[in-house]
Each structure stands twice: as C-alpha cells, then as structure tokens.
Coordinates of C-alpha atoms in Angstrom, one line a residue:
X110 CA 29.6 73.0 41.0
X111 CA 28.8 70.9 43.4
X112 CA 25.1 70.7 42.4
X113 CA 25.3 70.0 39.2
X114 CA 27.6 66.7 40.5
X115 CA 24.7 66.0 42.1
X116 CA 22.3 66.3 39.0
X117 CA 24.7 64.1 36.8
X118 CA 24.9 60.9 39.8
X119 CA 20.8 61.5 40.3
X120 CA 20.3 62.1 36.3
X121 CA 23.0 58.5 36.2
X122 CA 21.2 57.1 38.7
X123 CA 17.5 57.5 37.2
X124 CA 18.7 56.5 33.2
X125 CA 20.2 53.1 35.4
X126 CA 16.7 52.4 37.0
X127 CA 14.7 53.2 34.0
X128 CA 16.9 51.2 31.9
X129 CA 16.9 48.2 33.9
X130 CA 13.5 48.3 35.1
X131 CA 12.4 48.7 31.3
X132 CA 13.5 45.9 30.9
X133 CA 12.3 43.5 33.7
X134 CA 9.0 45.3 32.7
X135 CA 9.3 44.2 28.9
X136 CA 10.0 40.9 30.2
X137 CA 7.3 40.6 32.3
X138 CA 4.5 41.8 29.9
X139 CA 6.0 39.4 27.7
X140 CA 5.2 36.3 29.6
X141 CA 1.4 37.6 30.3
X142 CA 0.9 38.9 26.4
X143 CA 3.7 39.2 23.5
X144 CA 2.0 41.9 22.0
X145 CA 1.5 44.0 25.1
X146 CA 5.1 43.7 25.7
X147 CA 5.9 45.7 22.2
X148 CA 3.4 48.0 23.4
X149 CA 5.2 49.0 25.8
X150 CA 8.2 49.1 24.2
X151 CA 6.5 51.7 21.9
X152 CA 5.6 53.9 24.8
X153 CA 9.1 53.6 26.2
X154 CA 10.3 55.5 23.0
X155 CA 7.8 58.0 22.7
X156 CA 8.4 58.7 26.4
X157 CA 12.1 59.3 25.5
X158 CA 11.7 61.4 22.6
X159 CA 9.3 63.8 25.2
X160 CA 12.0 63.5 28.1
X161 CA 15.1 65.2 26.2
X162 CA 12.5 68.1 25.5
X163 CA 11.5 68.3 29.1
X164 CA 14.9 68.3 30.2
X165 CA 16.3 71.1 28.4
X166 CA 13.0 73.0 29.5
X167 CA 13.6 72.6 33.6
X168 CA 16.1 71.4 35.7
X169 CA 16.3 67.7 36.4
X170 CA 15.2 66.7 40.4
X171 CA 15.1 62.8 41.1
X172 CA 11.9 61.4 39.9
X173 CA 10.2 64.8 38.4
X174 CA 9.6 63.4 34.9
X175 CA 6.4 61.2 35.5
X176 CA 7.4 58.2 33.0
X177 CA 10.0 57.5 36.0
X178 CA 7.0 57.3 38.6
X179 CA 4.7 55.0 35.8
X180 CA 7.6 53.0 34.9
X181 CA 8.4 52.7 39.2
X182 CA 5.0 51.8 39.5
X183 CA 4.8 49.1 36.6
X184 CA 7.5 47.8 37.7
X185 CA 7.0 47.5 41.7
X186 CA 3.2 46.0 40.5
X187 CA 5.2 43.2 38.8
X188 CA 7.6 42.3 41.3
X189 CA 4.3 42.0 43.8
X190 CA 2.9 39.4 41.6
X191 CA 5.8 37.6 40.9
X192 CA 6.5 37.0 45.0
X193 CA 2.6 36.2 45.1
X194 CA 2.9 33.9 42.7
X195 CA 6.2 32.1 44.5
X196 CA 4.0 31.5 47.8
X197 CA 0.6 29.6 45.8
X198 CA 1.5 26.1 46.2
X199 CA 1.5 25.4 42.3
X200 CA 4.3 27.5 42.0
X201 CA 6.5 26.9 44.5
X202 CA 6.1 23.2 43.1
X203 CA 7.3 24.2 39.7
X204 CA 10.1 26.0 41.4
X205 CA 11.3 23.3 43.3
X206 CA 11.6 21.0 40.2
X207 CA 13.3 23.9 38.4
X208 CA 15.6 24.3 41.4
X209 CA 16.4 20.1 41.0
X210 CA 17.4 20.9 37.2
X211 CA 19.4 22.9 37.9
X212 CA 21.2 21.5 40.9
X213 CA 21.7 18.1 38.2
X214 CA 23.5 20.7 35.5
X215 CA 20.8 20.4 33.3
X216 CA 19.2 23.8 32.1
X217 CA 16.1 22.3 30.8
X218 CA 12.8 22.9 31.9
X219 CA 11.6 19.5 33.3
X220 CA 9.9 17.6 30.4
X221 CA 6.1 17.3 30.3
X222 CA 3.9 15.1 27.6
X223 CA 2.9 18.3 25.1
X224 CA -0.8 18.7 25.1
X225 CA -0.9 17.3 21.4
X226 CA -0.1 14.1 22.5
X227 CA -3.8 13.0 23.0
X228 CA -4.6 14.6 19.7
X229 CA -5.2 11.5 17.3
X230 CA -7.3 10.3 14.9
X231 CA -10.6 9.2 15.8
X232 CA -11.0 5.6 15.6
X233 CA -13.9 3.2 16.8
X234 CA -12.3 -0.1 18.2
X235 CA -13.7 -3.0 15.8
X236 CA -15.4 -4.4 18.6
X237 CA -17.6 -1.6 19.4
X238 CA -18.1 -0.6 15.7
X239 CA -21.3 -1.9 14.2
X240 CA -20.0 -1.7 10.6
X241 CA -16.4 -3.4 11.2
X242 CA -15.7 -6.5 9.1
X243 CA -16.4 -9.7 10.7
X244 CA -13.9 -11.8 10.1
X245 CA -16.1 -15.2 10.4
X246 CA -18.0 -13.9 7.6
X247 CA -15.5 -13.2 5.0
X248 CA -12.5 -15.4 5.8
X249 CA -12.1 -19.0 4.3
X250 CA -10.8 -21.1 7.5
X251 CA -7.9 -23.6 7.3
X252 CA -7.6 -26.9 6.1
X253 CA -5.8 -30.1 7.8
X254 CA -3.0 -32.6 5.6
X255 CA -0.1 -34.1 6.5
X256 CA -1.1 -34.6 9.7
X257 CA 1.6 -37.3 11.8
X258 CA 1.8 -39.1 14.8
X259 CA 4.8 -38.3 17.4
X260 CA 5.6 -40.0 20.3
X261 CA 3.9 -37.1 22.5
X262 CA 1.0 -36.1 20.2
X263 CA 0.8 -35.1 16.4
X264 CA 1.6 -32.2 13.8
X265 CA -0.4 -31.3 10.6
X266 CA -0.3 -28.3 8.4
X267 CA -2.6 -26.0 8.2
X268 CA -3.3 -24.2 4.5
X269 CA -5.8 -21.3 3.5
X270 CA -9.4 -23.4 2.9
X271 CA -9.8 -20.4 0.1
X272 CA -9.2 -17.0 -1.3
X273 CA -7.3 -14.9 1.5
X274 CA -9.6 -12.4 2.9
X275 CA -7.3 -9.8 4.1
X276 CA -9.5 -8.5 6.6
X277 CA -7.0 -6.9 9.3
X278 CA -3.6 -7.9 7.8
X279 CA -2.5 -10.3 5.3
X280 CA -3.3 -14.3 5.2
X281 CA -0.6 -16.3 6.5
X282 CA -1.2 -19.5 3.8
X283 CA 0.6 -22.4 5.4
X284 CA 0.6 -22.9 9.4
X285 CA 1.7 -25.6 11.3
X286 CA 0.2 -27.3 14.1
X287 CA 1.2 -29.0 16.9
X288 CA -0.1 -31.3 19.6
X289 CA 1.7 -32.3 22.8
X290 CA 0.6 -34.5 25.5
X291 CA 3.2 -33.0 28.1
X292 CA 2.2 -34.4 30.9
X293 CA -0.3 -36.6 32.9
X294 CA -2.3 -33.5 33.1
X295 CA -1.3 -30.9 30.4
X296 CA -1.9 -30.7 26.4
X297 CA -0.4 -28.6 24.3
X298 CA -1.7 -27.1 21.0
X299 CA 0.7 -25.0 19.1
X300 CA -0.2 -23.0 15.8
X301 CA 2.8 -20.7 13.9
X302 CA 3.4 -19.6 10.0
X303 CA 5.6 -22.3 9.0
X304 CA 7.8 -20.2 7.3
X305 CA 9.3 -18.3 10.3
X306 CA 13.4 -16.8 10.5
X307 CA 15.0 -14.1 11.7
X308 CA 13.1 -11.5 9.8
X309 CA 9.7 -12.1 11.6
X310 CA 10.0 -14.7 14.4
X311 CA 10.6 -11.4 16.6
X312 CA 6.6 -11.2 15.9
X313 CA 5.4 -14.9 15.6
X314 CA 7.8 -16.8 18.6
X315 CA 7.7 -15.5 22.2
X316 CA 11.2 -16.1 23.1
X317 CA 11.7 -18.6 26.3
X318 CA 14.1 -16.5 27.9
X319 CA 11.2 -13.7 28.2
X320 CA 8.3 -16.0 29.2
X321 CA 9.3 -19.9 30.2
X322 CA 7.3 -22.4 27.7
X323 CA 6.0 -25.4 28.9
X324 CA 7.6 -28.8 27.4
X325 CA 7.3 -32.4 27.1
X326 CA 8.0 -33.6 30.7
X327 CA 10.8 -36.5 30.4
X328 CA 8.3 -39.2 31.7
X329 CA 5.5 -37.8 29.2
X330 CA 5.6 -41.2 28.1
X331 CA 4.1 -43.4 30.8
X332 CA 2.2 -39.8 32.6
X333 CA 0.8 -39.0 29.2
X334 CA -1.0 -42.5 29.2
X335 CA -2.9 -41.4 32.6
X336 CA -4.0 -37.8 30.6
X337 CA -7.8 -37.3 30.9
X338 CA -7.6 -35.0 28.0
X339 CA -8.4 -36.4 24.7
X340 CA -7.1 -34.0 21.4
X341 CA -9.4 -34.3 18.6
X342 CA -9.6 -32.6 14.9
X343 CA -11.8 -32.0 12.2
X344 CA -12.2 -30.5 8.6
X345 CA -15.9 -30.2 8.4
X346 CA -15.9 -27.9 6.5
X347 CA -12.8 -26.0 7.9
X348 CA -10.3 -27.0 10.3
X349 CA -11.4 -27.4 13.8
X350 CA -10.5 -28.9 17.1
X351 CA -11.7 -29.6 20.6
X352 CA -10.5 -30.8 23.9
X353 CA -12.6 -33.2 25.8
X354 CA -12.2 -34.7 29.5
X355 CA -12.8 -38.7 29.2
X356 CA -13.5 -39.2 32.2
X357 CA -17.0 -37.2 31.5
X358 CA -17.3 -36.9 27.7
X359 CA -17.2 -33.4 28.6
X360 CA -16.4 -30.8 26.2
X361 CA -13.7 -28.5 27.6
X362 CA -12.9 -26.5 24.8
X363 CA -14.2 -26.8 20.8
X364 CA -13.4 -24.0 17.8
X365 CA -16.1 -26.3 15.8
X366 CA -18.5 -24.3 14.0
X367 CA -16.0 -21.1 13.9
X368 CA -13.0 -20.8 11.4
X369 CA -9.5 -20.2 12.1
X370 CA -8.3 -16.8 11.3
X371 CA -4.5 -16.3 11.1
X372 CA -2.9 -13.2 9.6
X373 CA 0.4 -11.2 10.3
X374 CA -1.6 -8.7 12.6
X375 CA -4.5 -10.1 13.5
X376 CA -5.2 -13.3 15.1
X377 CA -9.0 -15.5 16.0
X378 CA -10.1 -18.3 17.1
X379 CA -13.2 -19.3 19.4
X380 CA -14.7 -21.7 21.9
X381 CA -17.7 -22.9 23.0
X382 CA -19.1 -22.5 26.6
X383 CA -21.6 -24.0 28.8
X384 CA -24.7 -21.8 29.6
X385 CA -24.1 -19.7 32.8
X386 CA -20.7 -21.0 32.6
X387 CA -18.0 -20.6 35.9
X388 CA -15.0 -19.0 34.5
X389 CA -12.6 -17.2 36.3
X390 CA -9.2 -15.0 35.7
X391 CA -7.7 -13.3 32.6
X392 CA -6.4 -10.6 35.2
X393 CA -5.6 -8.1 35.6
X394 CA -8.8 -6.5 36.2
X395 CA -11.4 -4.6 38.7
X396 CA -14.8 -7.2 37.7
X397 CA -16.8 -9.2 39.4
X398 CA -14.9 -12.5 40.6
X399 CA -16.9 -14.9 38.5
X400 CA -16.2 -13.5 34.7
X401 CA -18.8 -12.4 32.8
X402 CA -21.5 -12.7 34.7
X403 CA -23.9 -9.0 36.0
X404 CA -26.4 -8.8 38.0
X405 CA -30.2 -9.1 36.4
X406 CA -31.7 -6.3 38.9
X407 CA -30.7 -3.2 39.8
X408 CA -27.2 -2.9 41.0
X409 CA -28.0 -1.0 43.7
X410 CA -30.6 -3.9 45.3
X411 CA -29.3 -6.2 47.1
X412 CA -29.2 -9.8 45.4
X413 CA -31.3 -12.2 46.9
X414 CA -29.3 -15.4 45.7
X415 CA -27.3 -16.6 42.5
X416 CA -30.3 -17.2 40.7
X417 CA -30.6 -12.9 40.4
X418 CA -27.1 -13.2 37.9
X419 CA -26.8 -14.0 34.3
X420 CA -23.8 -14.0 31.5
X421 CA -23.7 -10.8 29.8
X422 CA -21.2 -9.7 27.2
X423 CA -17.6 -8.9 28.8
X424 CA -14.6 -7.9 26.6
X425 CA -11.2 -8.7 28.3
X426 CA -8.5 -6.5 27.1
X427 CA -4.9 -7.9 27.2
X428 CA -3.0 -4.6 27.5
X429 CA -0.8 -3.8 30.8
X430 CA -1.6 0.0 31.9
X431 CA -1.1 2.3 34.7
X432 CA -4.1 3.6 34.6
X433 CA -5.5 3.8 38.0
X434 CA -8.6 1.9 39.0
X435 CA -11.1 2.1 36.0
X436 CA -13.8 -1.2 36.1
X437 CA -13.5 -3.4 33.7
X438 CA -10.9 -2.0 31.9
X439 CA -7.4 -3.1 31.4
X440 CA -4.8 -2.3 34.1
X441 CA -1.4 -3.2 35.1
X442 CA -0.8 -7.2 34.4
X443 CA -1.7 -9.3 31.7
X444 CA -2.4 -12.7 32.7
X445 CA -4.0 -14.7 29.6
X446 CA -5.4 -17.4 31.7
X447 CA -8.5 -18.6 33.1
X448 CA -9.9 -21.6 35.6
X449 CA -13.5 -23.3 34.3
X450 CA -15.0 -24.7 37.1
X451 CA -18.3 -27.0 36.3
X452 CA -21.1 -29.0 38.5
X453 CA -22.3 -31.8 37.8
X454 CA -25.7 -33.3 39.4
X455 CA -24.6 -37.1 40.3
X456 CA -27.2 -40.2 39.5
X457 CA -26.9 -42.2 42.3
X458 CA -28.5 -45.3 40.6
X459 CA -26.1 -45.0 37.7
X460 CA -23.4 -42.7 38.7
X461 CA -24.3 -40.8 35.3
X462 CA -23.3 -36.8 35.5
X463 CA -25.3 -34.4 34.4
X464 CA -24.3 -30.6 34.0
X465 CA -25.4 -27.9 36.2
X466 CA -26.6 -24.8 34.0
X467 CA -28.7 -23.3 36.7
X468 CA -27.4 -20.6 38.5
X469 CA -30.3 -22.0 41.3
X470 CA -28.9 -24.7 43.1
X471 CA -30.2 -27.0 45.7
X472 CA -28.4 -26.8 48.9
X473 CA -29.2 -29.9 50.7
X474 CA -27.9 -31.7 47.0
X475 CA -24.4 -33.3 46.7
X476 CA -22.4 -31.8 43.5
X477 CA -19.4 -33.2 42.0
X478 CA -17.2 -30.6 40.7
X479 CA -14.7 -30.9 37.9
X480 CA -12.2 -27.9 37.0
X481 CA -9.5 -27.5 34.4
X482 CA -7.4 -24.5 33.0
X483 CA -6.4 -22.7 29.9
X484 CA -3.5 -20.6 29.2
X485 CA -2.7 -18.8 26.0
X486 CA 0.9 -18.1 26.2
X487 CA 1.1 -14.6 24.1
X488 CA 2.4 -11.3 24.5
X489 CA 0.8 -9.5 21.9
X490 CA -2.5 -6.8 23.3
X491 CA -5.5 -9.3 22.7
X492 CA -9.0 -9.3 23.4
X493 CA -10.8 -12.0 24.9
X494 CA -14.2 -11.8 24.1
X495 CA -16.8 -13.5 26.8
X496 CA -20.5 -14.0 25.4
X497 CA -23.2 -16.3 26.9
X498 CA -22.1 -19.7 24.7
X499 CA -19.1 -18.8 23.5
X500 CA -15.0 -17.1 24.3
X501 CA -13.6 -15.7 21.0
X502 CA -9.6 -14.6 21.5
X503 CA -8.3 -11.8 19.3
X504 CA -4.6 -11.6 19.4
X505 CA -2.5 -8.5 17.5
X506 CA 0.2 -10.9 16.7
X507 CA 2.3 -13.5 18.1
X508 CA 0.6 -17.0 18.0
X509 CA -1.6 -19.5 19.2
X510 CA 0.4 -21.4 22.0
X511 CA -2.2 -23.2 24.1
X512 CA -2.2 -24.7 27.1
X513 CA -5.1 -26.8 28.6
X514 CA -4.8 -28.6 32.9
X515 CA -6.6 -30.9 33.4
X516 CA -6.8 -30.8 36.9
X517 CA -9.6 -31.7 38.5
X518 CA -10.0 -29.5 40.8
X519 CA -8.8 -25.8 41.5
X520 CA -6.0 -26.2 44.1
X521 CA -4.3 -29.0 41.1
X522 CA -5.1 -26.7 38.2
X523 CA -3.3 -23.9 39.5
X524 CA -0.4 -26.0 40.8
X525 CA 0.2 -27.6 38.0
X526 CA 0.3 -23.9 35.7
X527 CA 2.6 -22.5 38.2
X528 CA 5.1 -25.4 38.3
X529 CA 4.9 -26.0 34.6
X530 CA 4.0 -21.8 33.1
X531 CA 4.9 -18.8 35.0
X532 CA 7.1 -20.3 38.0
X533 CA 6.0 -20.6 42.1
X534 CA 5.8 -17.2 43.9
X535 CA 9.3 -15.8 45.4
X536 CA 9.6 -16.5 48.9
X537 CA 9.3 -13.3 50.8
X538 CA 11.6 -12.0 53.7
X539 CA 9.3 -11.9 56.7
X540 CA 9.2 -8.4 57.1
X541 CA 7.5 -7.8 53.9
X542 CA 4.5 -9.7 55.6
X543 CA 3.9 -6.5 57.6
X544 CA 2.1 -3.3 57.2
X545 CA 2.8 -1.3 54.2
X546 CA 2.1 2.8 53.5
X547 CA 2.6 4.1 49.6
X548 CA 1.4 6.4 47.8
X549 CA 1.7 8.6 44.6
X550 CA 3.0 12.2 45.6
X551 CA 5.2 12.7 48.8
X552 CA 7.2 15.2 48.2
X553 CA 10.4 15.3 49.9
X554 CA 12.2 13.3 53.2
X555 CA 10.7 15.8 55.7
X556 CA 7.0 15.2 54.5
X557 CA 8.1 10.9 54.4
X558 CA 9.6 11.3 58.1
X559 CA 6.1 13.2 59.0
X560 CA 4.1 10.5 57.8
X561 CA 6.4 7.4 59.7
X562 CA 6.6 10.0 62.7
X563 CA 2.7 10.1 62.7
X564 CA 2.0 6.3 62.8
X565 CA 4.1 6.2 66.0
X566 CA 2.3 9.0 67.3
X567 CA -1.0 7.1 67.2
X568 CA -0.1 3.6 67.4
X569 CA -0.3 2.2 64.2
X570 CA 1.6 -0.3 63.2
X571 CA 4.0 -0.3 60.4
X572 CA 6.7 -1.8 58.9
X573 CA 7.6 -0.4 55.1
X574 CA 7.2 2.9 54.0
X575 CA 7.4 3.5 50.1
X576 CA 8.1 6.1 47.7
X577 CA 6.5 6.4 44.3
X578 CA 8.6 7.7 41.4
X579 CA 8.2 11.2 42.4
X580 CA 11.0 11.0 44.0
X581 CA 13.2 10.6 41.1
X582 CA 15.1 13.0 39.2
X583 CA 12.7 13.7 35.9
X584 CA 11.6 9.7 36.1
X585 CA 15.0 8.5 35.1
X586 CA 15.6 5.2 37.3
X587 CA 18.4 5.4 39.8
X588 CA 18.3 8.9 40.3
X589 CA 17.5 11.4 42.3
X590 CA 15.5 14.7 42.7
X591 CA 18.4 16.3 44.3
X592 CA 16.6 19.4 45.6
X593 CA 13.2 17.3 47.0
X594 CA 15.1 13.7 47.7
X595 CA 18.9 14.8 48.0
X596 CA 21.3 11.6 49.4
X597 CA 22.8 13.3 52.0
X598 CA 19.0 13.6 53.9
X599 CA 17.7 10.5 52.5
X600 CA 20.7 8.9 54.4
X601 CA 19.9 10.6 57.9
X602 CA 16.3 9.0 56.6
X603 CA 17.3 5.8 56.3
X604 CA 19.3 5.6 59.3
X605 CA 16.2 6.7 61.5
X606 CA 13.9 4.4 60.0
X607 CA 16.8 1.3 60.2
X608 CA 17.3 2.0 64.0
X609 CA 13.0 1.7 64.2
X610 CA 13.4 -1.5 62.9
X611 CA 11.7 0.0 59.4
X612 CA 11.9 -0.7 56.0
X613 CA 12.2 1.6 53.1
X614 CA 10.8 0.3 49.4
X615 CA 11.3 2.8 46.2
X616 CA 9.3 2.0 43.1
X617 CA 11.2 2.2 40.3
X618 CA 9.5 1.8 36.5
X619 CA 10.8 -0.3 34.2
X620 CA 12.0 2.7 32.2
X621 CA 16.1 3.4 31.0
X622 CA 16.0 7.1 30.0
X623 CA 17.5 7.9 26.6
X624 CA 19.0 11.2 26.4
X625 CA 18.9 13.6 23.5
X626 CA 21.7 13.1 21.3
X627 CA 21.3 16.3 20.1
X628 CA 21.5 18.4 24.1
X629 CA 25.1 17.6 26.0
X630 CA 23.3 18.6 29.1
X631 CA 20.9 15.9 28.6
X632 CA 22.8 13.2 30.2

C-alpha cells in the first residue's frame, strides 16, 4: 500500500515537472525560432501518446521514461543560457531599464525608434542634383511700383515680372517691401506676401515673442542721418537692390544681376562678393574659421602662408541637429548671421582705398579695415550657399527679414546685433566659470560618485558634474530612471557633492512627452 502511495506522489510529481518545464521549454524555443517551438510541441504529444503505453507495460520509478531525462536536459540547457545571458553587459542593461518600467507602473517595454524609421524614399537634395530646376533660369523676378517715402526709409510692392514658374512651390504674386533706417548703424530690408492673416502668417511672420525683431530706434531720426549705409533699388530688368557704405562707395551687399524668387515653400535671393572675400559665422558649425575658404595643397602639408588658401564652394545648412560632430555639416544652433571683414590698401597721397583681393599680403604695409554685418532673421531650415563671387540664401519658408550693421569694425558690429537682435549673454554665477565633466552615458549615482571621487583622488580640479538625459525615465523631462537614478540616492548624491562645494547640472531636452491616449499605463 504503501508503495504504490509512493508511485502516485513520484508519478504526481514527474506529470508537475514535465508539465511546467514543457512549458518554460516551449517558451524558450519560441523566442530563439517560432517554428521550432511547435516542433517541439509536436514531440511533446507523440511522447505522450508512447508514455501511457510504457506505463501500463512496467512499473513507474522516478525518471525511467527517457522523455523526462530529454525534457530535464532541454530544460536545465535553457535555464544556463538565460543566467549567461543576464551577466553579458548588454543584457543586464536591458534588464535594468525593464526593471525602471516597471518600478514607474508602466508594463511597456522601453520604446525604441523601429528600424523602419530610416526607411525613406530616396531623394537627391537639389543642390547636389545636377538635373534639379534652377530657379534663376525659369522664374520671372519681381517688379517695383508704388514705391513711398516714410520717415525711416521707404515701402514698394513687389508683383510677379511674368508667368509664375512654380518651381518648388507656388508664386506668391504681390510682395511688399520695406526699408528701415533704424538706427545710426542698422538698415532694415523687409520682404512678406502682402496678403498675410491668420491662416498663413504662422508660416510667413516669425512672431516677436519667439525671436525679438529689431525696430526703428526712437531717435532714428537725427541717428539715421549719421547711417553710412545707403539703400538703393532697381528694375533693370527685374527688381533688385544693394547696400553700399558711403563712406567707401563700397558695395556691401547687391541681388543685381539675380532675380528674386518668392514662393510659399521655397525662398532665393543672392549677393555678390568680393574675390577671396573674409566672411565669417552662419554657426553652428565644425569649418574652418574663415567661411568658405580650403586649403590649395594637400591637407595634410603644412601651409606655408595665406597665400596656400582659396574660396571653394561651401553650402551652409540652417537646420539645428544633435548629431555629434560631423564637419561641415549642420549641428545644434542655427545662427543666420555672418561678419564681412575687408582691407583696404590706403593711398597716402590721395587717401583713395583700394580693395585687398589677395590673400598675399605685405606685412610691413598699413591696412585699413572696414567690417559690417548681416542677419537674416528666419526660422525656416535654409541653405546659404557660399561660391567664389557670390552668397545665394535658400529659405523653406518664412521671409526675407534683413538686417545689415554697419559697424566699422568687428567689436561694433557685434555689439550693435546683440543689443539690437538676439540680446547680451546672461550673466553667469561664478561657479559656472569653473571646470566642467559631461558626458553621454553614466549610468547610475554610484558610477557619477566614482567619477567625482576620482578627480579628488588625483587632484583635478572640478567644479560641476553633469548628467546627460540618460538619466531620465524613457527621456520624459523631469523624471526619473527610478531603478538607475532613484531620488532617495540622488539626494545622498547631492548632499555629498553640496558639502564639497560641487555643483550638479542635468541636461534636460526640450521635449514634453505625449502619452498614448489609447495605453492608461502610459502616463
């Protein structure tokens, strides 16, 4: 009696294992291969149908039947993997982010951009394709009337010069213009559609309240009559107009010879520039300091003097990205402005100037030097196109809002764009002076600690430690990865680096997370 007890707990005991390691087994060969999960499902039955047979053939001891020892070996083969797997750094990565989802009552696995997001069509920007439409060829230009004098400057309109050509968008047919002397050293030239509302000034008018415009300072005019810029226009044969300094009959800036190209989505207009010309800006950028300029040798020589650089072709694209450091390319600000610095050779029996457009130079010679700025006030991605004679600006929308300093030099050029565009820098708290460590991909308080805990250990200095977004709870801003950057430790953190007389600095991205409507968990 008492033996066959026995057989029925070890018979209970061995249908338990087999049915619950069956299935950890199925689950398992599911996640490697679907298919050889049902595979073994199959065997499973066939194994069953065999065992009833076997059992009323022999009496049952613990283990005998040998789909136990397979299935005991399966599934002690899978549980090694798995606890492999848990101590390869990849994993136990993964795990910990799964861990923080689930400590924030979200179930979810922690969202990653699918790998069809970089699948696309295959487009060639215009700029680099050959066969694109160039707009000077096919579009008619504009056409001045109506043009008035105002206290600070003039307006005009602006009308199609011909058929519409379409080319990238649709024709705007009326524009209007404006000219502002603002200041005793700033013009303003200010093109729009002139029929603008509230159904499309959300892509023609940069609000104020999102970047400052510059206006008509209240003593424009006496300062105004002091302005060494002169405005002037032209329809031969289109519209056209330039900026010169008076002071040296200089041309700073002139469209003449191009035409004025103004449609919903696409935007050009173009300036001449001086040969080997000194222009410098239109950030943000990795290039060479002086725009569009390479060296004429071999990169890898060393240059022997200016004379070894010429202008070649540079396209500046207007496009804020977190991308890293790539040359040349578009990064994280977008700052439409540039300085254009010129030499002049001085006559000293006439005090006549004459341009420098040598990049060899004399170095026992005196040169006078006469800068001035320009700043296209647009938030639209753009293109600023840099060739030897000529800048060509390509806007996606918005419109042309110009601003030209007169300084003349560098120090009043960039005073006077500050005070009047984008605002003087913040003043910093001291501290912030100091010596700064950030990077992307810290990954908890005890690995932050290790890093401050290792300056001190070899002396070097340091003031502010930051985090990068990693430490936030799926990139939502203001919150945590509780299982990596959990409050209660970040506090003792904080503390520690407080009483060293440390600072602590976390990125956060401009970024509000909007959660699914459609997921209650996602909140």
């Amino acid at each position: 009696m008492e033996e066959h007890i026995a057989d029925r707990v070890s018979f209970a005991l061995e249908c338990l294992f087999l049915f619950s390691s069956s299935l950890s087994n199925f689950s398992c060969a599911g996640e490697l291969l679907p298919i050889l999960a049902w595979t073994y499902v199959l065997f499973v039955l066939l194994c069953l149908m065999s065992w009833s047979k076997i059992r009323q053939a022999r009496n049952f001891t613990m283990f005998s039947y040998p789909f136990s020892v397979f299935n005991l070996f399966i599934f002690v083969t899978f549980q090694l993997s798995r606890l492999a797997d848990a101590q390869s750094p990849e994993t136990a990565a993964t795990s910990s982010q799964s861990s923080a989802s689930s400590t924030t009552g979200s179930s979810r696995p922690i969202f990653t951009v699918p790998t069809e997001a970089d699948t696309g069509a295959t487009l060639i920007p215009n700029i680099e394709d050959p066969e694109a439409t160039d707009p000077q060829t096919v579009c008619p230009g504009y056409n001045a009337s109506n043009v008035k004098r105002t206290a600070s400057g003039l307006t005009a309109t602006l009308n199609l010069a011909g058929q519409a050509c379409n080319v990238y968008g649709t024709d705007i047919e009326t524009l209007n213009l404006t000219v502002e002397y603002q200041s005793a050293d700033r013009l303003a030239v200010r093109i729009v559609p002139s029929n603008v509302d509230s159904s499309n000034s959300s892509q023609y008018i940069l609000p104020t309240e999102f970047v400052h415009q510059p206006t008509v300072d209240a003593d424009a005019g006496m300062s105004s009559l002091t302005n060494d810029l002169s405005f002037v226009w032209s329809n031969d044969p289109t519209f056209s107009f330039s900026v010169y300094r008076k002071s040296t009959g200089d041309t700073l800036f002139s469209s003449r010879g191009t035409k004025l190209v103004f449609e919903n989505q696409f935007i050009e207009f173009a300036s001449v520039l001086p040969e080997n010309y000194n222009l410098y800006g239109l950030g943000e950028t990795i290039h060479g300091l002086r725009l569009g300029n390479t060296p004429s040798v071999d990169r890898g020589q060393p240059l022997a003097h200016d004379a070894d650089y010429e202008i070649s072709d540079f396209t500046k694209t207007m496009w804020a990205a977190d991308i890293g450091d790539p040359i040349d390319l578009n990064i994280y600000g977008s700052h439409p402005f540039y300085l254009d610095t010129r030499y002049y050779e001085v006559d000293e029996s006439t005090g006549n100037l004459t341009l420098v457009t040598s990049n060899e130079t004399d170095a026992m010679a005196d040169y006078v030097a006469y800068s001035h700025g320009v700043y296209s006030r647009n938030a639209h991605g753009q293109e600023i196109l840099l060739r030897p004679t000529n800048i060509t600006w390509r806007l996606l929308g918005g419109s042309i809002d110009l601003y030209f300093y007169a300084g003349p030099t560098q120090p009043e050029v960039t005073t006077a764009f500050q005070t009047s565009a984008i605002g003087l820098p913040a003043m910093q708290q001291y501290f912030t002076f100091g010596y700064h460590q950030c990077r992307w991909g810290y990954a908890n308080w005890s690995q932050l600690q290790e890093v401050v805990d290792t300056h001190e250990r070899f002396g070097i200095p340091l003031e502010n430690i930051w985090t990068d977004i990693d430490y936030m709870n799926q990139y939502r801003d203001f919150e945590n990865d509780l299982n990596t950057f959990d409050y209660d430790e970040g506090e003792r953190f904080l503390a520690n680096l407080h009483a060293s007389g440390r600072h602590y600095i976390p990125i956060i991205d401009a970024a509000i997370y909007i959660p699914n409507p459609q997921n209650a968990s996602d909140a």
